[in-house]
mmCIF file of C-alpha atoms in Angstrom:
data_model
loop_
_atom_site.group_PDB
_atom_site.id
_atom_site.type_symbol
_atom_site.label_atom_id
_atom_site.label_comp_id
_atom_site.label_asym_id
_atom_site.label_seq_id
_atom_site.Cartn_x
_atom_site.Cartn_y
_atom_site.Cartn_z
ATOM 1 C CA MET A 1278 -21.389 -11.356 -45.004
ATOM 2 C CA ARG A 1279 -21.883 -12.715 -41.486
ATOM 3 C CA PHE A 1280 -19.502 -10.374 -39.624
ATOM 4 C CA THR A 1281 -21.282 -7.320 -40.949
ATOM 5 C CA GLU A 1282 -24.678 -8.682 -39.795
ATOM 6 C CA ILE A 1283 -23.221 -9.378 -36.255
ATOM 7 C CA TRP A 1284 -21.758 -5.861 -36.203
ATOM 8 C CA ASP A 1285 -25.109 -4.265 -37.152
ATOM 9 C CA VAL A 1286 -27.132 -6.224 -34.723
ATOM 10 C CA CYS A 1287 -24.730 -6.252 -31.695
ATOM 11 C CA ALA A 1288 -22.267 -3.373 -31.802
ATOM 12 C CA GLY A 1289 -24.555 -0.918 -30.076
ATOM 13 C CA ARG A 1290 -25.530 -3.349 -27.329
ATOM 14 C CA VAL A 1291 -21.847 -4.376 -26.735
ATOM 15 C CA PHE A 1292 -21.051 -0.621 -26.507
ATOM 16 C CA ALA A 1293 -23.845 0.023 -24.028
ATOM 17 C CA TYR A 1294 -22.655 -2.991 -21.880
ATOM 18 C CA ALA A 1295 -19.078 -1.586 -21.890
ATOM 19 C CA CYS A 1296 -20.248 1.950 -21.098
ATOM 20 C CA ARG A 1297 -21.914 0.543 -17.910
ATOM 21 C CA HIS A 1298 -18.495 -0.694 -16.696
ATOM 22 C CA VAL A 1299 -15.850 1.652 -18.049
ATOM 23 C CA ASP A 1300 -15.595 5.206 -19.363
ATOM 24 C CA HIS A 1301 -16.798 6.147 -22.810
ATOM 25 C CA HIS A 1302 -13.300 6.134 -24.488
ATOM 26 C CA THR A 1303 -12.349 2.736 -22.980
ATOM 27 C CA ALA A 1304 -15.758 1.424 -24.040
ATOM 28 C CA GLN A 1305 -14.958 2.277 -27.624
ATOM 29 C CA GLU A 1306 -11.697 0.380 -27.278
ATOM 30 C CA VAL A 1307 -13.475 -2.609 -25.746
ATOM 31 C CA VAL A 1308 -15.969 -2.702 -28.640
ATOM 32 C CA SER A 1309 -13.123 -2.561 -31.177
ATOM 33 C CA GLU A 1310 -11.206 -5.287 -29.495
ATOM 34 C CA THR A 1311 -14.302 -7.491 -29.016
ATOM 35 C CA PHE A 1312 -15.114 -7.309 -32.681
ATOM 36 C CA LEU A 1313 -11.489 -7.896 -33.619
ATOM 37 C CA VAL A 1314 -11.787 -11.135 -31.633
ATOM 38 C CA ALA A 1315 -14.993 -11.949 -33.325
ATOM 39 C CA TRP A 1316 -13.440 -11.349 -36.779
ATOM 40 C CA ARG A 1317 -10.492 -13.542 -35.990
ATOM 41 C CA ARG A 1318 -12.694 -16.334 -34.444
ATOM 42 C CA LEU A 1319 -15.778 -15.915 -36.739
ATOM 43 C CA GLN A 1320 -16.105 -19.706 -37.014
ATOM 44 C CA ASP A 1321 -16.455 -19.877 -33.153
ATOM 45 C CA VAL A 1322 -19.190 -17.113 -32.911
ATOM 46 C CA PRO A 1323 -22.532 -18.863 -32.271
ATOM 47 C CA ASP A 1324 -25.766 -17.924 -34.000
ATOM 48 C CA GLN A 1325 -26.871 -16.051 -30.844
ATOM 49 C CA ALA A 1326 -23.797 -13.875 -30.985
ATOM 50 C CA LEU A 1327 -24.585 -11.291 -28.242
ATOM 51 C CA PRO A 1328 -23.879 -13.412 -25.221
ATOM 52 C CA TRP A 1329 -20.624 -14.629 -26.668
ATOM 53 C CA LEU A 1330 -19.646 -11.038 -27.554
ATOM 54 C CA LEU A 1331 -20.521 -9.836 -23.997
ATOM 55 C CA VAL A 1332 -18.293 -12.546 -22.489
ATOM 56 C CA VAL A 1333 -15.489 -11.474 -24.767
ATOM 57 C CA ALA A 1334 -16.140 -7.776 -23.824
ATOM 58 C CA ARG A 1335 -16.055 -8.622 -20.129
ATOM 59 C CA ASN A 1336 -12.806 -10.515 -20.545
ATOM 60 C CA ILE A 1337 -11.257 -7.584 -22.399
ATOM 61 C CA MET A 1338 -12.355 -5.165 -19.643
ATOM 62 C CA SER A 1339 -10.799 -7.468 -17.115
ATOM 63 C CA ASN A 1340 -7.567 -7.367 -19.050
ATOM 64 C CA HIS A 1341 -7.710 -3.522 -19.148
ATOM 65 C CA ARG A 1342 -8.214 -3.397 -15.308
ATOM 66 C CA ARG A 1343 -5.287 -5.739 -14.736
ATOM 67 C CA GLY A 1344 -3.082 -3.688 -16.968
ATOM 68 C CA ASP A 1345 -4.163 -0.561 -15.109
ATOM 69 C CA ARG A 1346 -3.346 -2.123 -11.779
ATOM 70 C CA ARG A 1347 0.072 -3.231 -13.053
ATOM 71 C CA ARG A 1348 0.816 0.282 -14.372
ATOM 72 C CA ASP A 1349 -0.253 1.839 -11.121
ATOM 73 C CA ALA A 1350 1.904 -0.537 -9.181
ATOM 74 C CA LEU A 1351 4.875 0.138 -11.426
ATOM 75 C CA THR A 1352 4.339 3.927 -11.081
ATOM 76 C CA GLU A 1353 4.224 3.601 -7.279
ATOM 77 C CA LYS A 1354 7.317 1.414 -7.275
ATOM 78 C CA MET A 1355 9.210 3.942 -9.436
ATOM 79 C CA ALA A 1356 8.162 6.760 -7.143
ATOM 80 C CA ARG A 1357 9.428 4.798 -4.098
ATOM 81 C CA ILE A 1358 12.738 4.070 -5.948
ATOM 82 C CA GLU A 1359 13.171 7.837 -6.711
ATOM 83 C CA ARG A 1360 12.491 8.695 -3.055
ATOM 84 C CA LEU A 1361 15.066 6.130 -1.871
ATOM 85 C CA ALA A 1362 17.613 7.021 -4.439
ATOM 86 C CA GLY A 1363 17.436 10.724 -3.486
ATOM 87 C CA SER A 1364 20.386 12.413 -1.916
ATOM 88 C CA ALA A 1365 21.238 11.201 1.514
ATOM 89 C CA PRO A 1366 23.168 12.956 4.272
ATOM 90 C CA GLY A 1367 26.820 12.373 4.405
ATOM 91 C CA ALA A 1368 28.267 9.347 6.193
ATOM 92 C CA ASP A 1369 29.648 11.434 9.077
ATOM 93 C CA VAL A 1370 26.089 12.799 9.761
ATOM 94 C CA ALA A 1371 24.523 9.369 9.589
ATOM 95 C CA VAL A 1372 27.114 7.861 11.947
ATOM 96 C CA THR A 1373 26.662 10.751 14.441
ATOM 97 C CA ASP A 1374 22.851 10.419 14.372
ATOM 98 C CA ARG A 1375 23.103 6.618 14.714
ATOM 99 C CA ALA A 1376 25.307 6.994 17.720
ATOM 100 C CA GLU A 1377 22.881 9.440 19.311
ATOM 101 C CA VAL A 1378 19.905 7.216 18.701
ATOM 102 C CA LEU A 1379 21.708 4.128 20.081
ATOM 103 C CA ALA A 1380 22.725 6.074 23.160
ATOM 104 C CA ALA A 1381 19.168 7.282 23.680
ATOM 105 C CA LEU A 1382 17.771 3.787 23.267
ATOM 106 C CA ALA A 1383 20.338 2.420 25.740
ATOM 107 C CA ALA A 1384 19.082 4.899 28.302
ATOM 108 C CA LEU A 1385 15.586 3.506 28.186
ATOM 109 C CA THR A 1386 14.404 0.555 30.327
ATOM 110 C CA ASP A 1387 14.007 -2.778 28.661
ATOM 111 C CA VAL A 1388 10.160 -2.383 28.659
ATOM 112 C CA GLU A 1389 10.317 1.186 27.141
ATOM 113 C CA ARG A 1390 12.815 0.086 24.583
ATOM 114 C CA GLU A 1391 10.737 -2.944 23.587
ATOM 115 C CA VAL A 1392 7.471 -1.023 23.187
ATOM 116 C CA LEU A 1393 9.231 1.743 21.215
ATOM 117 C CA LEU A 1394 10.936 -0.683 18.836
ATOM 118 C CA LEU A 1395 7.832 -2.732 18.410
ATOM 119 C CA THR A 1396 5.733 0.297 17.335
ATOM 120 C CA ALA A 1397 8.384 2.350 15.548
ATOM 121 C CA TRP A 1398 10.669 -0.198 14.119
ATOM 122 C CA ASP A 1399 8.436 -3.251 13.556
ATOM 123 C CA GLY A 1400 5.383 -1.186 12.749
ATOM 124 C CA VAL A 1401 2.953 -3.074 14.838
ATOM 125 C CA THR A 1402 -0.160 -1.460 16.312
ATOM 126 C CA ALA A 1403 -0.732 -0.943 20.011
ATOM 127 C CA ALA A 1404 -3.053 -4.006 20.155
ATOM 128 C CA GLU A 1405 -0.415 -6.140 18.460
ATOM 129 C CA ALA A 1406 2.276 -4.816 20.749
ATOM 130 C CA ALA A 1407 0.093 -5.634 23.742
ATOM 131 C CA ARG A 1408 -0.259 -9.244 22.518
ATOM 132 C CA VAL A 1409 3.496 -9.512 22.028
ATOM 133 C CA MET A 1410 4.413 -8.001 25.364
ATOM 134 C CA GLY A 1411 1.623 -9.804 27.225
ATOM 135 C CA CYS A 1412 0.006 -6.682 28.691
ATOM 136 C CA SER A 1413 -3.133 -4.606 27.984
ATOM 137 C CA VAL A 1414 -3.481 -2.044 25.276
ATOM 138 C CA PRO A 1415 -3.690 0.866 27.806
ATOM 139 C CA ALA A 1416 -0.433 -0.408 29.313
ATOM 140 C CA VAL A 1417 1.242 -0.280 25.938
ATOM 141 C CA HIS A 1418 0.027 3.316 25.442
ATOM 142 C CA VAL A 1419 1.417 4.252 28.919
ATOM 143 C CA ARG A 1420 4.807 2.538 28.207
ATOM 144 C CA LEU A 1421 5.027 4.225 24.869
ATOM 145 C CA PHE A 1422 4.201 7.591 26.334
ATOM 146 C CA ARG A 1423 6.932 7.160 28.987
ATOM 147 C CA ALA A 1424 9.450 5.965 26.464
ATOM 148 C CA ARG A 1425 8.821 8.940 24.139
ATOM 149 C CA ARG A 1426 8.966 11.354 27.091
ATOM 150 C CA ARG A 1427 12.278 9.976 28.242
ATOM 151 C CA LEU A 1428 13.713 10.248 24.712
ATOM 152 C CA GLN A 1429 12.706 13.921 24.609
ATOM 153 C CA THR A 1430 14.134 14.694 28.067
ATOM 154 C CA PRO A 1431 17.465 16.401 27.565
ATOM 155 C CA GLN A 1432 20.340 14.599 29.320
ATOM 156 C CA THR A 1433 22.529 16.588 31.640
ATOM 157 C CA PRO A 1434 26.077 17.120 30.322
ATOM 158 C CA GLN A 1435 28.867 15.259 32.017
ATOM 159 C CA THR A 1436 30.611 17.333 34.695
ATOM 160 C CA THR A 1437 33.099 14.865 35.935
ATOM 161 C CA GLU A 1438 36.439 13.853 34.426
ATOM 162 C CA SER A 1439 35.491 10.161 34.006
ATOM 163 C CA ALA A 1440 34.644 8.556 30.677
ATOM 164 C CA ALA A 1441 31.473 7.058 31.937
ATOM 165 C CA PRO A 1442 28.261 8.444 30.422
ATOM 166 C CA ALA A 1443 26.176 10.896 32.444
ATOM 167 C CA PRO A 1444 23.462 9.225 34.497
ATOM 168 C CA LEU A 1445 19.998 9.631 33.122
ATOM 169 C CA ARG A 1446 17.704 11.999 34.906
ATOM 170 C CA VAL A 1447 14.665 9.981 35.881
ATOM 171 C CA ALA A 1448 11.474 12.047 36.038
ATOM 172 C CA PRO A 1449 8.963 10.921 38.571
ATOM 173 C CA GLU A 1450 6.329 8.562 37.105
ATOM 174 C CA PRO A 1451 2.814 10.141 36.889
ATOM 175 C CA ARG A 1452 0.297 8.497 39.141
ATOM 176 C CA SER A 1453 -2.861 7.138 37.682
ATOM 177 C CA ILE A 1454 -6.072 8.541 39.098
ATOM 178 C CA ARG A 1455 -7.925 5.361 38.360
#
């Protein structure tokens, strides 16, 4: 029978080819699937079967890799969903935190707020933020440093009876030695 002859002549070489590209266990699967294709399409297998079988094996390994990538992406997506679906703080905590963050952002200058939101909210790099803001990268770093420092500076509690927010204590700007 022709299939038996093809198996006897080519199986070892197809296995060696597969072992060069994938692990031993997967190589065995690749050989099995390759010869399953050859069995089903025996009339299409040329007289010089090895090159044809190697192409089939290469395509099967590509299918395995695509399947692995899809499985990895799905696993990552499921992990992300589990993290997002985890318990969240109560609504009152979120509203309080939100109000504090908005008040802190309002206390910043426009330039400080812009650089902070570009890097923290939009996720751009310092070089990209410099391009957006029309300044140099070192200027972005300085602005970001100042914005973070002002956010960390505790604000003085309000001592007057008015409903206006307490004025922001402005720390003196550091001078550059350059």
